[in-house]
Each structure stands twice: as C-alpha cells, then as structure tokens.
PDB file of N, CA and C in Angstrom:
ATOM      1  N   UNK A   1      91.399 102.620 121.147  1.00 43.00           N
ATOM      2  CA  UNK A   1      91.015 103.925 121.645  1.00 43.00           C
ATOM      3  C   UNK A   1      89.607 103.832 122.194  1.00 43.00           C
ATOM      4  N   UNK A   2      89.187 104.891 123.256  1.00 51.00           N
ATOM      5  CA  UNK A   2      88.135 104.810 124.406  1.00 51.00           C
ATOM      6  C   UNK A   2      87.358 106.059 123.706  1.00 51.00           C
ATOM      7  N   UNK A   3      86.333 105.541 123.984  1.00 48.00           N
ATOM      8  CA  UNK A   3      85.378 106.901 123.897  1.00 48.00           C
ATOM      9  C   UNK A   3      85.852 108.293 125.326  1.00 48.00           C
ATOM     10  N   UNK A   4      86.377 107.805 126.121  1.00 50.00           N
ATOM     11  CA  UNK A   4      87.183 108.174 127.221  1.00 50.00           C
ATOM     12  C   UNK A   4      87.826 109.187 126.483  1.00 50.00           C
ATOM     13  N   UNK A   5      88.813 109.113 126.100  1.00 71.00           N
ATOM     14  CA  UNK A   5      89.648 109.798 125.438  1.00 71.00           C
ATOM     15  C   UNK A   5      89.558 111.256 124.313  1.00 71.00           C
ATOM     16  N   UNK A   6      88.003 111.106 124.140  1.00 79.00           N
ATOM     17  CA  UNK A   6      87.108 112.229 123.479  1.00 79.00           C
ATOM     18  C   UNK A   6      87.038 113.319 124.148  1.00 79.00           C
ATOM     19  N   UNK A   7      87.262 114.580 123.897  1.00 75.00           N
ATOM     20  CA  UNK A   7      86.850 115.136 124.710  1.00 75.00           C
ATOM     21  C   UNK A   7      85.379 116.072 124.367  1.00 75.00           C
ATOM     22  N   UNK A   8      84.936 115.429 123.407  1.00 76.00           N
ATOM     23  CA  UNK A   8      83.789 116.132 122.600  1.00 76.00           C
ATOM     24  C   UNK A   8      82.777 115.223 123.244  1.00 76.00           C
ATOM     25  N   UNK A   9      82.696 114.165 123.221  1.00 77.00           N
ATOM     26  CA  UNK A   9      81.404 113.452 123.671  1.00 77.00           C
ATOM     27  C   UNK A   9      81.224 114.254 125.319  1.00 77.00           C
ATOM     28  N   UNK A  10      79.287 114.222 124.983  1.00 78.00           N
ATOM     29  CA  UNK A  10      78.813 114.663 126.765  1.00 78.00           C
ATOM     30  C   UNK A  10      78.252 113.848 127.051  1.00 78.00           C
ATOM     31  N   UNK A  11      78.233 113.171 127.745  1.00 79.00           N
ATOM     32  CA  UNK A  11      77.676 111.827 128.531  1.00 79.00           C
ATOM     33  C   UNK A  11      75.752 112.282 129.259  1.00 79.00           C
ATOM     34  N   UNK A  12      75.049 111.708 129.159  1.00 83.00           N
ATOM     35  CA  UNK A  12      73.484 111.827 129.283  1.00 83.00           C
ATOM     36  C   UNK A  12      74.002 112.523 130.762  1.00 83.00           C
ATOM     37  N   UNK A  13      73.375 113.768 131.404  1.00 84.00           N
ATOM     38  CA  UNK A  13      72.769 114.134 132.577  1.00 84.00           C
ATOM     39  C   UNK A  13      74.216 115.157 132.944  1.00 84.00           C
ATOM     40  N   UNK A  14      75.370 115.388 132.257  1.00 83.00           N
ATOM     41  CA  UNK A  14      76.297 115.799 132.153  1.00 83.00           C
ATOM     42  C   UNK A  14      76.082 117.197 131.447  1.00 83.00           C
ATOM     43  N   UNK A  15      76.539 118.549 132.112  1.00 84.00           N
ATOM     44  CA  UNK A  15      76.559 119.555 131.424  1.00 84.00           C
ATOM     45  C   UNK A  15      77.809 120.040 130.387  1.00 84.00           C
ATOM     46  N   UNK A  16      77.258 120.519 128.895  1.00 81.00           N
ATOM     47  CA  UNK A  16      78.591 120.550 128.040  1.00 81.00           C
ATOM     48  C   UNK A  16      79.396 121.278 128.908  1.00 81.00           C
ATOM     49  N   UNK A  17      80.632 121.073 127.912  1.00 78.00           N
ATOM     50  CA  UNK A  17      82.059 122.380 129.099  1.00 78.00           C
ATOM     51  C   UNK A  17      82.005 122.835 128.389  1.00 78.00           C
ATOM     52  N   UNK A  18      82.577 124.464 128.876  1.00 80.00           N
ATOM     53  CA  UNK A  18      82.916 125.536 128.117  1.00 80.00           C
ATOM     54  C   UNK A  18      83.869 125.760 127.301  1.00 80.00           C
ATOM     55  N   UNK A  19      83.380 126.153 125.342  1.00 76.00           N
ATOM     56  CA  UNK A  19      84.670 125.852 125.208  1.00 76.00           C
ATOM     57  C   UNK A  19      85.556 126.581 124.392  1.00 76.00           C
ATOM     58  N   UNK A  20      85.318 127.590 125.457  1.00 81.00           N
ATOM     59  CA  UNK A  20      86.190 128.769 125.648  1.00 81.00           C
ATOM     60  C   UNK A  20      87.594 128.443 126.938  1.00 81.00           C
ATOM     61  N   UNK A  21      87.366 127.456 127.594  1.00 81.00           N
ATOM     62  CA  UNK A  21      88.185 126.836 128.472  1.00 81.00           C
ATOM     63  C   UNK A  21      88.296 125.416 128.221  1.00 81.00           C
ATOM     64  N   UNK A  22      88.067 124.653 127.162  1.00 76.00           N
ATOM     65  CA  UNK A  22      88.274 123.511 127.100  1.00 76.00           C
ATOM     66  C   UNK A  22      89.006 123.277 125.359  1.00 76.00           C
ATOM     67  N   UNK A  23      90.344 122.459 126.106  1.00 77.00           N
ATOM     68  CA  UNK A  23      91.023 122.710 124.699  1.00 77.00           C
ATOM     69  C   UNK A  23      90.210 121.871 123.847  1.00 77.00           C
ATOM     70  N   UNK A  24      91.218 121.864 122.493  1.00 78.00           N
ATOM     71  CA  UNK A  24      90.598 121.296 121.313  1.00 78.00           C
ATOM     72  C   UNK A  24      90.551 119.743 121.881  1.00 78.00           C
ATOM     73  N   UNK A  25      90.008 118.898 121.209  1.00 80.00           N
ATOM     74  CA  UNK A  25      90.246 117.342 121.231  1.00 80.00           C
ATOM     75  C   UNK A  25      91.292 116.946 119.830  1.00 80.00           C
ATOM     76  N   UNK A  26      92.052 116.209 120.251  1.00 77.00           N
ATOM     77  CA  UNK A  26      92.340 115.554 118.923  1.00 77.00           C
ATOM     78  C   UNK A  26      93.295 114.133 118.986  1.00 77.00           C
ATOM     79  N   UNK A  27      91.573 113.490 119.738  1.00 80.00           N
ATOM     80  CA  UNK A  27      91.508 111.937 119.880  1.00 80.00           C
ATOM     81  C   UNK A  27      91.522 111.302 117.585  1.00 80.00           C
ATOM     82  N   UNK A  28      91.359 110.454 117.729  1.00 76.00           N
ATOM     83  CA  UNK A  28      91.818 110.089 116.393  1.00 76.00           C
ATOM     84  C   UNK A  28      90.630 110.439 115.424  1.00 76.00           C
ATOM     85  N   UNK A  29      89.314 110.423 116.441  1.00 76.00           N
ATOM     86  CA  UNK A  29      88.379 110.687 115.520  1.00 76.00           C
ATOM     87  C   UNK A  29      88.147 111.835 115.516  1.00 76.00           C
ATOM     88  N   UNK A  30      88.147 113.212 115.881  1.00 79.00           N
ATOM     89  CA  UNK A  30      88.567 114.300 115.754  1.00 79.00           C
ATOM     90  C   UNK A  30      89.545 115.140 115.468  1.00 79.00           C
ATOM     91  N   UNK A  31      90.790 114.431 114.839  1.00 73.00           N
ATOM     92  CA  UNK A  31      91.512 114.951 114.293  1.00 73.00           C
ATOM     93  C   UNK A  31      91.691 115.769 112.891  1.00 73.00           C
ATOM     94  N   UNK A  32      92.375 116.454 112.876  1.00 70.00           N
ATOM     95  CA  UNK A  32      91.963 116.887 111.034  1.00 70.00           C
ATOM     96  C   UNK A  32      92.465 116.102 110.101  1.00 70.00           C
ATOM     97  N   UNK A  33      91.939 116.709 109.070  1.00 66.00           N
ATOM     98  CA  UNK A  33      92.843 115.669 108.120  1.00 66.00           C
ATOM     99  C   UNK A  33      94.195 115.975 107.892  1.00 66.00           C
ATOM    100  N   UNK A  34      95.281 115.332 107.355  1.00 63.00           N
ATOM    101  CA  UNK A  34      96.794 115.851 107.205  1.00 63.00           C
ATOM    102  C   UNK A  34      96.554 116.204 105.645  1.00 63.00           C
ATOM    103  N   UNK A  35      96.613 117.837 105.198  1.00 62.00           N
ATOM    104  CA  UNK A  35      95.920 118.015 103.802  1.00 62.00           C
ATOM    105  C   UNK A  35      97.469 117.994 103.201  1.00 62.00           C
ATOM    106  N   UNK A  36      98.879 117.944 103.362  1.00 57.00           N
ATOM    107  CA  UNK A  36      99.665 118.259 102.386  1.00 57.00           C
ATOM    108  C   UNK A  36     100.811 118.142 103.614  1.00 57.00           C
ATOM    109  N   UNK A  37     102.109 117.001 103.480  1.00 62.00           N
ATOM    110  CA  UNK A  37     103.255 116.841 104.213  1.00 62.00           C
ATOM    111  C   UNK A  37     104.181 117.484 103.245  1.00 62.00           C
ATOM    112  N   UNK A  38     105.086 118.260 103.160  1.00 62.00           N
ATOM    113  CA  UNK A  38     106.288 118.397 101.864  1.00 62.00           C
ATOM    114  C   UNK A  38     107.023 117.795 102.353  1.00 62.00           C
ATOM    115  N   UNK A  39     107.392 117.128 103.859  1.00 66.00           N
ATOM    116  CA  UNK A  39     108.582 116.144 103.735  1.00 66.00           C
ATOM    117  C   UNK A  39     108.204 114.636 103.384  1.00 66.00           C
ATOM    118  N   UNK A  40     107.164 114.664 102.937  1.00 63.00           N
ATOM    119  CA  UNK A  40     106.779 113.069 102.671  1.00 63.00           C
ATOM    120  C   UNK A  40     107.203 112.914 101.144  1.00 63.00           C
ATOM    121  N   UNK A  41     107.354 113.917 100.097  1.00 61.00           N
ATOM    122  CA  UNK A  41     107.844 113.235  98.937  1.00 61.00           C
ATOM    123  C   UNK A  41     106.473 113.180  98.163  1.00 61.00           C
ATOM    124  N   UNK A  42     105.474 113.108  98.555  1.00 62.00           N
ATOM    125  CA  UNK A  42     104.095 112.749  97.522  1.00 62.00           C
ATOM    126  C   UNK A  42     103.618 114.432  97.321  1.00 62.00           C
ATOM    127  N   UNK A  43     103.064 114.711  95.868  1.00 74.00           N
ATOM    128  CA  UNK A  43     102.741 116.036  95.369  1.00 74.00           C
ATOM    129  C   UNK A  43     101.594 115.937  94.900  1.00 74.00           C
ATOM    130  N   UNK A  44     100.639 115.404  96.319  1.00 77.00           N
ATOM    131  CA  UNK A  44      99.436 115.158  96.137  1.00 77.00           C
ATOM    132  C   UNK A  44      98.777 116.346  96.732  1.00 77.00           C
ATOM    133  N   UNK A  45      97.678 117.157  96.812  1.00 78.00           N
ATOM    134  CA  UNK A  45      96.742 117.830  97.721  1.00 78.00           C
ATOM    135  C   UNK A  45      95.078 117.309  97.734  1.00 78.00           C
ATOM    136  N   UNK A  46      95.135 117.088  98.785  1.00 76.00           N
ATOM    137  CA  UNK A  46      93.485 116.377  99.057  1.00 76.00           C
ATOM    138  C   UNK A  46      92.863 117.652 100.060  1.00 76.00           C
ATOM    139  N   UNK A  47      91.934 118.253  99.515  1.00 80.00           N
ATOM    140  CA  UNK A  47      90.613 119.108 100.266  1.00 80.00           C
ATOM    141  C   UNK A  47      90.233 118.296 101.075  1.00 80.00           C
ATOM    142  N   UNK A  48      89.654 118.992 102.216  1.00 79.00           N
ATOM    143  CA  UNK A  48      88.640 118.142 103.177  1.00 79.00           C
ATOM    144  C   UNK A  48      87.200 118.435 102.330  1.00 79.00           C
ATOM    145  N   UNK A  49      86.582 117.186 102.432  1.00 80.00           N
ATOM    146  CA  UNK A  49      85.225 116.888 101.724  1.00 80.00           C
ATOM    147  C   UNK A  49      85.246 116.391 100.255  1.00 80.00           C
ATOM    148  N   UNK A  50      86.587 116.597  99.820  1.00 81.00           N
ATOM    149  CA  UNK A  50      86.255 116.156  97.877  1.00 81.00           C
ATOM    150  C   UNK A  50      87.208 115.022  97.797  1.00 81.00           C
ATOM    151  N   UNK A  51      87.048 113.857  97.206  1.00 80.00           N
ATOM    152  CA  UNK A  51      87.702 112.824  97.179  1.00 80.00           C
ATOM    153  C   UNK A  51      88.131 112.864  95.990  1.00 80.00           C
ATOM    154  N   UNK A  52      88.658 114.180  95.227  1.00 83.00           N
ATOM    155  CA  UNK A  52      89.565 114.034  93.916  1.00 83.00           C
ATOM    156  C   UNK A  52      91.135 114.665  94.649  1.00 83.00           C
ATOM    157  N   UNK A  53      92.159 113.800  94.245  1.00 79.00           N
ATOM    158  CA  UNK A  53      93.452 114.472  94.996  1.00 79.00           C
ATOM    159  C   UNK A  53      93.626 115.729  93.933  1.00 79.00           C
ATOM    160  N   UNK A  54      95.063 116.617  94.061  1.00 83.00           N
ATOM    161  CA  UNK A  54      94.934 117.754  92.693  1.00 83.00           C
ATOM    162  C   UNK A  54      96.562 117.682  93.194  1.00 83.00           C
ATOM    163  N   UNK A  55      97.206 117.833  92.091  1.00 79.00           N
ATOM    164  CA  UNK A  55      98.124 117.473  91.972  1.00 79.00           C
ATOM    165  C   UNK A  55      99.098 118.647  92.312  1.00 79.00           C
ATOM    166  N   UNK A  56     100.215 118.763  92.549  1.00 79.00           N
ATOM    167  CA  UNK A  56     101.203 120.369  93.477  1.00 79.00           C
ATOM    168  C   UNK A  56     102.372 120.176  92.805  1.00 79.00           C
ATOM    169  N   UNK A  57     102.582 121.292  91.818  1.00 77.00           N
ATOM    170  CA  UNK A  57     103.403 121.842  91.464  1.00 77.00           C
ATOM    171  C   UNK A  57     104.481 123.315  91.894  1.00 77.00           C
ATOM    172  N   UNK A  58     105.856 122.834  92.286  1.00 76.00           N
ATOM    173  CA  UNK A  58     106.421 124.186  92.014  1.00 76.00           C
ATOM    174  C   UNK A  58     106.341 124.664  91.084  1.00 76.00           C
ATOM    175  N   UNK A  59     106.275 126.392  91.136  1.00 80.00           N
ATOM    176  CA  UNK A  59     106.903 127.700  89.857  1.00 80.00           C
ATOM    177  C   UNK A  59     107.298 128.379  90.677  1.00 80.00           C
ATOM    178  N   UNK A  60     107.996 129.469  89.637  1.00 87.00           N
ATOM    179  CA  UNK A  60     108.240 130.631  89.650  1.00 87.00           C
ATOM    180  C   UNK A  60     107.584 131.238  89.611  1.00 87.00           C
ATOM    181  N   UNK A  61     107.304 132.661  90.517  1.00 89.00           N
ATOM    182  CA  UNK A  61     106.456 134.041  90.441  1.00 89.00           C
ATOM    183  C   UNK A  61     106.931 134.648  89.336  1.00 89.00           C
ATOM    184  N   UNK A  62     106.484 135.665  88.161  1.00 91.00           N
ATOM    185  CA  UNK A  62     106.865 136.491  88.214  1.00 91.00           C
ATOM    186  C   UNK A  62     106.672 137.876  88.287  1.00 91.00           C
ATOM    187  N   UNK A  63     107.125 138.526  88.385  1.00 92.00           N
ATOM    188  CA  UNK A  63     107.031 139.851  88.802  1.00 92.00           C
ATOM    189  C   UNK A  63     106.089 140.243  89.078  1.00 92.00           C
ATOM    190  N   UNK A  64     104.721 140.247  88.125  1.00 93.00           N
ATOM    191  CA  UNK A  64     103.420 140.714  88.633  1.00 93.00           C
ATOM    192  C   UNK A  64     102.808 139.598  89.833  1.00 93.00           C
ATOM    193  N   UNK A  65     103.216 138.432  89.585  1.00 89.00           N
ATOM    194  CA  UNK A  65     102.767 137.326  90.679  1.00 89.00           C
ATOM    195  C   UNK A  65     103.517 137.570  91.888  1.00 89.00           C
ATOM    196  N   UNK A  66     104.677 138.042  92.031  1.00 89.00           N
ATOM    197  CA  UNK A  66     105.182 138.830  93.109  1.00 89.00           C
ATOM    198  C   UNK A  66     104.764 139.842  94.057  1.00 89.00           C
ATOM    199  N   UNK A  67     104.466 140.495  92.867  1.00 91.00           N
ATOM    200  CA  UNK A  67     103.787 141.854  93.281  1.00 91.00           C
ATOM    201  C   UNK A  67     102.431 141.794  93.980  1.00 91.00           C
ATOM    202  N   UNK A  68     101.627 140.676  93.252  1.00 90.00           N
ATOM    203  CA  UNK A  68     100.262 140.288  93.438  1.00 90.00           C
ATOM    204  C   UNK A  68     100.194 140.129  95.186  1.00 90.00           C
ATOM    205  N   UNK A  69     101.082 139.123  95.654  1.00 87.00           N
ATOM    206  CA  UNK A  69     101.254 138.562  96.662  1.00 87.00           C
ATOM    207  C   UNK A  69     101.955 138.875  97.842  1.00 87.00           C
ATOM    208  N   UNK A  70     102.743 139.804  97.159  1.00 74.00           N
ATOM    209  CA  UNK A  70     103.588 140.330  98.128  1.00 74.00           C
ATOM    210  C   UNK A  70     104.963 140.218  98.659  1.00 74.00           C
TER     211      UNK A  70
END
C-alpha cells in the first residue's frame, strides 16, 4: 500500500480538501478497528484504546430490562 492511496495525507504546498465533500478514507491505516464480528464465532469485545479484551455473553431481559430498553 501507497501513501497514494490515503486520502488524509496533504502533501507540502497543497491545500486541505473539504471535508464536508471529501469522503471518509479507509486506506488500511485509517481504518477502524473491527470491535465485535458475531459471525466469526469468537465472544471476545475489544474497545478502541484498552488492550484488555471483555468477554460477550448472551441473556435474557427481563421484564424491567425490557422495559428499561425498550
């Protein structure tokens, strides 16, 4: 991969673009992180910034946790 391919870098003497008209980038180094796949099988959750994973469990609502939420 090219620094080319960025669309965040501004090159010296180059005015930034607007970016209100310039889509997102999401060359590899600007991509987000992938915080949680459910078709991958792993019941891991990793935050962006904390390097402890936390582990994802299904439950059941009940009723007031229903209610809570909606």
């Amino acid at each position: 991969m090219s620094e080319d391919d960025c669309k965040t870098i501004v090159r010296d003497g180059e005015s930034p673009p607007n970016p209100l008209f310039t889509p997102p980038c999401d060359c590899q180094r600007c991509a987000p992180e992938t915080v949680y796949d459910p078709t991958s099988g792993h019941q891991w959750l990793r935050v962006g910034g904390d390097r402890q994973r936390y582990r994802v469990e299904v439950l059941e609502l009940g009723a007031t946790g229903r209610a809570m939420l909606g």
